[in-house]
Amino acid sequence: DAGITQSPRHKVTETGTPVTLRCHQTENHRYMYWYRQDPGHGLRLIHYSYGVKDTDKGEVSDGYSVSRSKTEDFLLTLESATSSQTSVYFCAISWGQRGDTQYFGPGTRLTVL
Amino acid sequence: GEDVEQSLFLSVREGDSSVINCTYTDSSSTYLYWYKQEPGAGLQLLTYIFSNMDMKQDQRLTVLLNKKDKHLSLRIADTQTGDSAIYFCAEAGNNRKLIWGLGTSLAVNP
């Protein structure tokens, strides 16, 4: 298994509070991704990174920001959480080889009350 | 636009073969993937196929690729209850991103 951890694994928070999710990898992979998974919507890309300090928006980036100051860490921040951001969040990493094979972390279940 | 389509549900009996189908849109995709997600877990890479191949076999798994019809299938032989999961099809898109299907939920009945 690729060395990917996500923290926290579960979080309950209130509307309007800031939340930061962390993805940590030990593989030194260049590319990192944040997805959310919701019933009926499959996986949707929030933001991705192709190197330190290089990030770009995915299809559902509104209300989210990211930072990558080190190769191994990719942070996802919800500046002011809303109930619509209740979801399961997955981080993925990729070497950029064999196409774009991605390896996933275990996920963070976030509930916004 | 880019889109990957899968049927949402499949139910099979234990011991039978399962076939999960997927259609994709980008004929220039170099790699196509199958991922498995068990309940409460992350996605696990199951197998992939390069676009210059028609078939790939890996133990109980057989992947068939029909580039003309842009059709990908995953066959699981001798399906077991442990194969119950959601199976995602994905194609390599632009800018190091994958384009995902919505997933097929496979139920294996004893």
Tab-separated table of C-alpha atoms in Angstrom:
chain	number	residue	atom	x	y	z
A	1	ASP	CA	0.000	0.000	0.000
A	2	ALA	CA	1.128	3.528	-0.752
A	3	GLY	CA	2.066	5.380	2.428
A	4	ILE	CA	-0.812	7.825	2.664
A	5	THR	CA	-2.438	8.941	5.871
A	6	GLN	CA	-5.275	11.347	6.432
A	7	SER	CA	-6.122	13.195	9.600
A	8	PRO	CA	-8.458	13.430	11.268
A	9	ARG	CA	-10.336	10.317	10.193
A	10	HIS	CA	-13.610	11.624	11.575
A	11	LYS	CA	-14.699	15.122	12.448
A	12	VAL	CA	-17.931	16.758	13.516
A	13	THR	CA	-18.053	20.523	13.394
A	14	GLU	CA	-20.535	23.357	13.319
A	15	THR	CA	-21.554	25.573	10.442
A	16	GLY	CA	-19.288	28.571	10.061
A	17	THR	CA	-16.207	27.091	11.691
A	18	PRO	CA	-12.930	26.636	9.819
A	19	VAL	CA	-11.741	23.081	9.231
A	20	THR	CA	-8.411	21.790	7.971
A	21	LEU	CA	-7.864	18.266	6.732
A	22	ARG	CA	-4.394	16.894	6.310
A	23	CYS	CA	-3.003	14.421	3.831
A	24	HIS	CA	0.477	13.066	4.455
A	25	GLN	CA	2.493	10.825	2.153
A	26	THR	CA	5.788	9.071	2.612
A	27	GLU	CA	6.255	8.186	-1.073
A	28	ASN	CA	7.674	11.477	-2.353
A	29	HIS	CA	5.073	11.526	-5.113
A	30	ARG	CA	4.758	14.717	-7.050
A	31	TYR	CA	1.009	14.821	-7.605
A	32	MET	CA	-1.602	15.011	-4.869
A	33	TYR	CA	-5.381	15.312	-5.070
A	34	TRP	CA	-8.347	16.044	-2.848
A	35	TYR	CA	-11.716	14.486	-3.691
A	36	ARG	CA	-15.070	14.416	-2.039
A	37	GLN	CA	-17.399	11.454	-2.312
A	38	ASP	CA	-21.141	11.811	-2.013
A	39	PRO	CA	-23.959	9.379	-2.794
A	40	GLY	CA	-25.064	9.750	-6.386
A	41	HIS	CA	-22.082	11.915	-7.311
A	42	GLY	CA	-19.202	9.489	-7.217
A	43	LEU	CA	-15.807	11.108	-6.774
A	44	ARG	CA	-15.450	14.802	-7.470
A	45	LEU	CA	-12.110	16.562	-7.651
A	46	ILE	CA	-11.774	19.566	-5.344
A	47	HIS	CA	-8.167	20.656	-5.834
A	48	TYR	CA	-4.947	19.079	-6.922
A	49	SER	CA	-1.255	19.790	-6.710
A	50	TYR	CA	1.548	19.078	-9.141
A	51	GLY	CA	4.364	20.150	-6.874
A	52	VAL	CA	5.264	22.235	-3.862
A	53	LYS	CA	3.328	25.488	-3.988
A	54	ASP	CA	1.740	24.473	-7.313
A	55	THR	CA	-1.971	23.842	-7.020
A	56	ASP	CA	-4.999	24.093	-9.245
A	57	LYS	CA	-8.761	23.938	-8.936
A	58	GLY	CA	-10.896	20.930	-9.640
A	59	GLU	CA	-14.553	20.785	-10.538
A	60	VAL	CA	-15.943	21.597	-7.055
A	61	SER	CA	-13.426	24.030	-5.573
A	62	ASP	CA	-15.794	26.722	-4.279
A	63	GLY	CA	-15.554	27.018	-0.494
A	64	TYR	CA	-12.246	25.127	-0.347
A	65	SER	CA	-8.616	26.164	-0.369
A	66	VAL	CA	-5.439	24.109	-0.336
A	67	SER	CA	-1.807	24.498	0.490
A	68	ARG	CA	1.270	22.450	-0.182
A	69	SER	CA	4.405	23.800	1.439
A	70	LYS	CA	6.169	20.427	1.558
A	71	THR	CA	6.142	17.503	-0.837
A	72	GLU	CA	4.666	15.194	1.759
A	73	ASP	CA	1.755	17.315	3.001
A	74	PHE	CA	-1.338	18.571	1.216
A	75	LEU	CA	-3.819	20.503	3.334
A	76	LEU	CA	-7.465	21.100	2.521
A	77	THR	CA	-9.167	23.995	4.310
A	78	LEU	CA	-12.827	24.789	4.569
A	79	GLU	CA	-12.726	28.454	5.524
A	80	SER	CA	-16.287	28.502	6.851
A	81	ALA	CA	-17.872	25.074	6.836
A	82	THR	CA	-21.407	24.619	5.543
A	83	SER	CA	-23.758	21.654	5.788
A	84	SER	CA	-23.325	21.032	2.060
A	85	GLN	CA	-19.689	20.186	2.779
A	86	THR	CA	-20.689	17.186	4.858
A	87	SER	CA	-18.981	14.417	2.947
A	88	VAL	CA	-16.221	11.860	2.881
A	89	TYR	CA	-12.951	13.386	1.737
A	90	PHE	CA	-10.243	11.368	0.055
A	91	CYS	CA	-6.682	12.277	-0.666
A	92	ALA	CA	-4.838	10.583	-3.516
A	93	ILE	CA	-1.270	10.623	-4.768
A	94	SER	CA	0.305	9.845	-8.102
A	95	TRP	CA	3.785	9.345	-9.466
A	96	GLY	CA	2.707	10.588	-12.857
A	97	GLN	CA	3.776	7.228	-14.283
A	98	ARG	CA	1.649	4.452	-15.820
A	99	GLY	CA	-0.665	7.121	-16.996
A	100	ASP	CA	-1.886	8.787	-13.876
A	101	THR	CA	-2.418	5.876	-11.546
A	102	GLN	CA	-3.646	7.258	-8.261
A	103	TYR	CA	-3.379	5.744	-4.812
A	104	PHE	CA	-5.855	6.688	-2.158
A	105	GLY	CA	-5.801	7.435	1.523
A	106	PRO	CA	-8.361	5.959	3.939
A	107	GLY	CA	-10.622	9.019	3.897
A	108	THR	CA	-11.951	11.572	6.364
A	109	ARG	CA	-15.621	11.591	7.256
A	110	LEU	CA	-16.667	15.190	7.923
A	111	THR	CA	-20.032	16.145	9.354
A	112	VAL	CA	-21.055	19.801	9.452
A	113	LEU	CA	-24.007	20.441	11.750
B	1	GLY	CA	-17.477	16.496	-22.998
B	2	GLU	CA	-15.528	13.945	-21.053
B	3	ASP	CA	-17.699	11.369	-19.361
B	4	VAL	CA	-17.373	7.850	-18.035
B	5	GLU	CA	-20.560	5.848	-17.637
B	6	GLN	CA	-21.276	2.714	-15.651
B	7	SER	CA	-24.396	0.925	-14.610
B	8	LEU	CA	-25.075	1.603	-10.932
B	9	PHE	CA	-25.953	-1.847	-9.617
B	10	LEU	CA	-25.171	-5.481	-10.310
B	11	SER	CA	-26.312	-8.513	-8.353
B	12	VAL	CA	-24.845	-11.980	-8.833
B	13	ARG	CA	-24.855	-15.317	-7.069
B	14	GLU	CA	-21.776	-16.557	-5.324
B	15	GLY	CA	-19.692	-18.676	-7.680
B	16	ASP	CA	-21.024	-17.016	-10.824
B	17	SER	CA	-19.039	-14.613	-12.992
B	18	SER	CA	-19.615	-10.881	-12.688
B	19	VAL	CA	-19.207	-8.508	-15.600
B	20	ILE	CA	-19.065	-4.792	-14.920
B	21	ASN	CA	-19.221	-2.526	-17.940
B	22	CYS	CA	-17.994	0.985	-18.583
B	23	THR	CA	-18.029	3.367	-21.522
B	24	TYR	CA	-15.663	6.272	-21.887
B	25	THR	CA	-15.418	9.176	-24.265
B	26	ASP	CA	-11.801	10.138	-24.854
B	27	SER	CA	-10.299	7.942	-27.541
B	28	SER	CA	-6.852	9.322	-26.750
B	29	SER	CA	-6.872	7.973	-23.191
B	30	THR	CA	-3.686	6.012	-22.616
B	31	TYR	CA	-4.685	4.128	-19.491
B	32	LEU	CA	-7.967	2.889	-18.137
B	33	TYR	CA	-8.456	1.758	-14.580
B	34	TRP	CA	-10.622	-0.300	-12.305
B	35	TYR	CA	-10.747	0.577	-8.631
B	36	LYS	CA	-12.536	-1.246	-5.834
B	37	GLN	CA	-14.036	0.399	-2.766
B	38	GLU	CA	-15.148	-1.720	0.153
B	39	PRO	CA	-17.571	-0.235	2.704
B	40	GLY	CA	-15.973	2.452	4.845
B	41	ALA	CA	-12.649	2.254	3.023
B	42	GLY	CA	-10.704	4.184	0.441
B	43	LEU	CA	-10.371	3.230	-3.189
B	44	GLN	CA	-7.995	0.434	-4.017
B	45	LEU	CA	-6.422	0.061	-7.443
B	46	LEU	CA	-7.639	-3.261	-8.784
B	47	THR	CA	-6.113	-3.307	-12.228
B	48	TYR	CA	-5.406	-1.126	-15.221
B	49	ILE	CA	-4.989	-1.600	-18.938
B	50	PHE	CA	-2.912	0.294	-21.436
B	51	SER	CA	-4.732	1.475	-24.522
B	52	ASN	CA	-2.705	-0.673	-26.929
B	53	MET	CA	-3.991	-3.832	-25.257
B	54	ASP	CA	-7.265	-5.627	-25.885
B	55	MET	CA	-7.243	-7.822	-22.838
B	56	LYS	CA	-5.490	-8.210	-19.530
B	57	GLN	CA	-5.873	-11.115	-17.161
B	58	ASP	CA	-4.878	-11.198	-13.529
B	59	GLN	CA	-5.972	-14.286	-11.591
B	60	ARG	CA	-9.795	-14.043	-11.345
B	61	LEU	CA	-9.926	-10.681	-13.084
B	62	THR	CA	-10.172	-10.169	-16.831
B	63	VAL	CA	-10.243	-6.711	-18.373
B	64	LEU	CA	-11.458	-6.296	-21.938
B	65	LEU	CA	-10.960	-3.114	-23.911
B	66	ASN	CA	-12.823	-2.309	-27.123
B	67	LYS	CA	-11.316	0.935	-28.352
B	68	LYS	CA	-13.598	1.172	-31.352
B	69	ASP	CA	-16.675	1.234	-29.129
B	70	LYS	CA	-14.867	2.927	-26.200
B	71	HIS	CA	-16.011	0.113	-23.982
B	72	LEU	CA	-14.205	-1.347	-21.002
B	73	SER	CA	-15.314	-4.331	-18.983
B	74	LEU	CA	-14.186	-6.097	-15.835
B	75	ARG	CA	-14.991	-9.761	-15.427
B	76	ILE	CA	-14.632	-11.379	-12.024
B	77	ALA	CA	-14.622	-15.152	-12.201
B	78	ASP	CA	-16.016	-17.282	-9.367
B	79	THR	CA	-17.394	-14.245	-7.559
B	80	GLN	CA	-17.178	-14.436	-3.775
B	81	THR	CA	-18.987	-12.526	-1.040
B	82	GLY	CA	-15.730	-10.677	-0.393
B	83	ASP	CA	-16.047	-9.188	-3.859
B	84	SER	CA	-19.083	-7.196	-2.738
B	85	ALA	CA	-18.006	-3.590	-3.166
B	86	ILE	CA	-18.296	-0.572	-5.405
B	87	TYR	CA	-16.225	-0.769	-8.587
B	88	PHE	CA	-15.105	2.407	-10.283
B	89	CYS	CA	-13.984	2.776	-13.857
B	90	ALA	CA	-11.652	5.683	-14.659
B	91	GLU	CA	-9.779	6.989	-17.659
B	92	ALA	CA	-6.644	9.114	-17.762
B	93	GLY	CA	-7.702	12.640	-18.717
B	94	ASN	CA	-5.789	15.849	-19.195
B	95	ASN	CA	-3.422	17.522	-16.762
B	96	ARG	CA	-2.725	14.426	-14.669
B	97	LYS	CA	-6.357	13.991	-13.702
B	98	LEU	CA	-8.566	10.933	-13.867
B	99	ILE	CA	-12.121	10.984	-15.141
B	100	TRP	CA	-14.320	8.802	-12.969
B	101	GLY	CA	-17.482	6.850	-13.449
B	102	LEU	CA	-20.067	6.936	-10.671
B	103	GLY	CA	-19.296	3.382	-9.640
B	104	THR	CA	-21.099	0.055	-9.883
B	105	SER	CA	-22.289	-1.471	-6.648
B	106	LEU	CA	-21.778	-5.248	-6.809
B	107	ALA	CA	-23.870	-7.387	-4.489
B	108	VAL	CA	-22.923	-11.042	-4.182
B	109	ASN	CA	-25.690	-13.269	-2.882
B	110	PRO	CA	-24.916	-16.578	-1.154
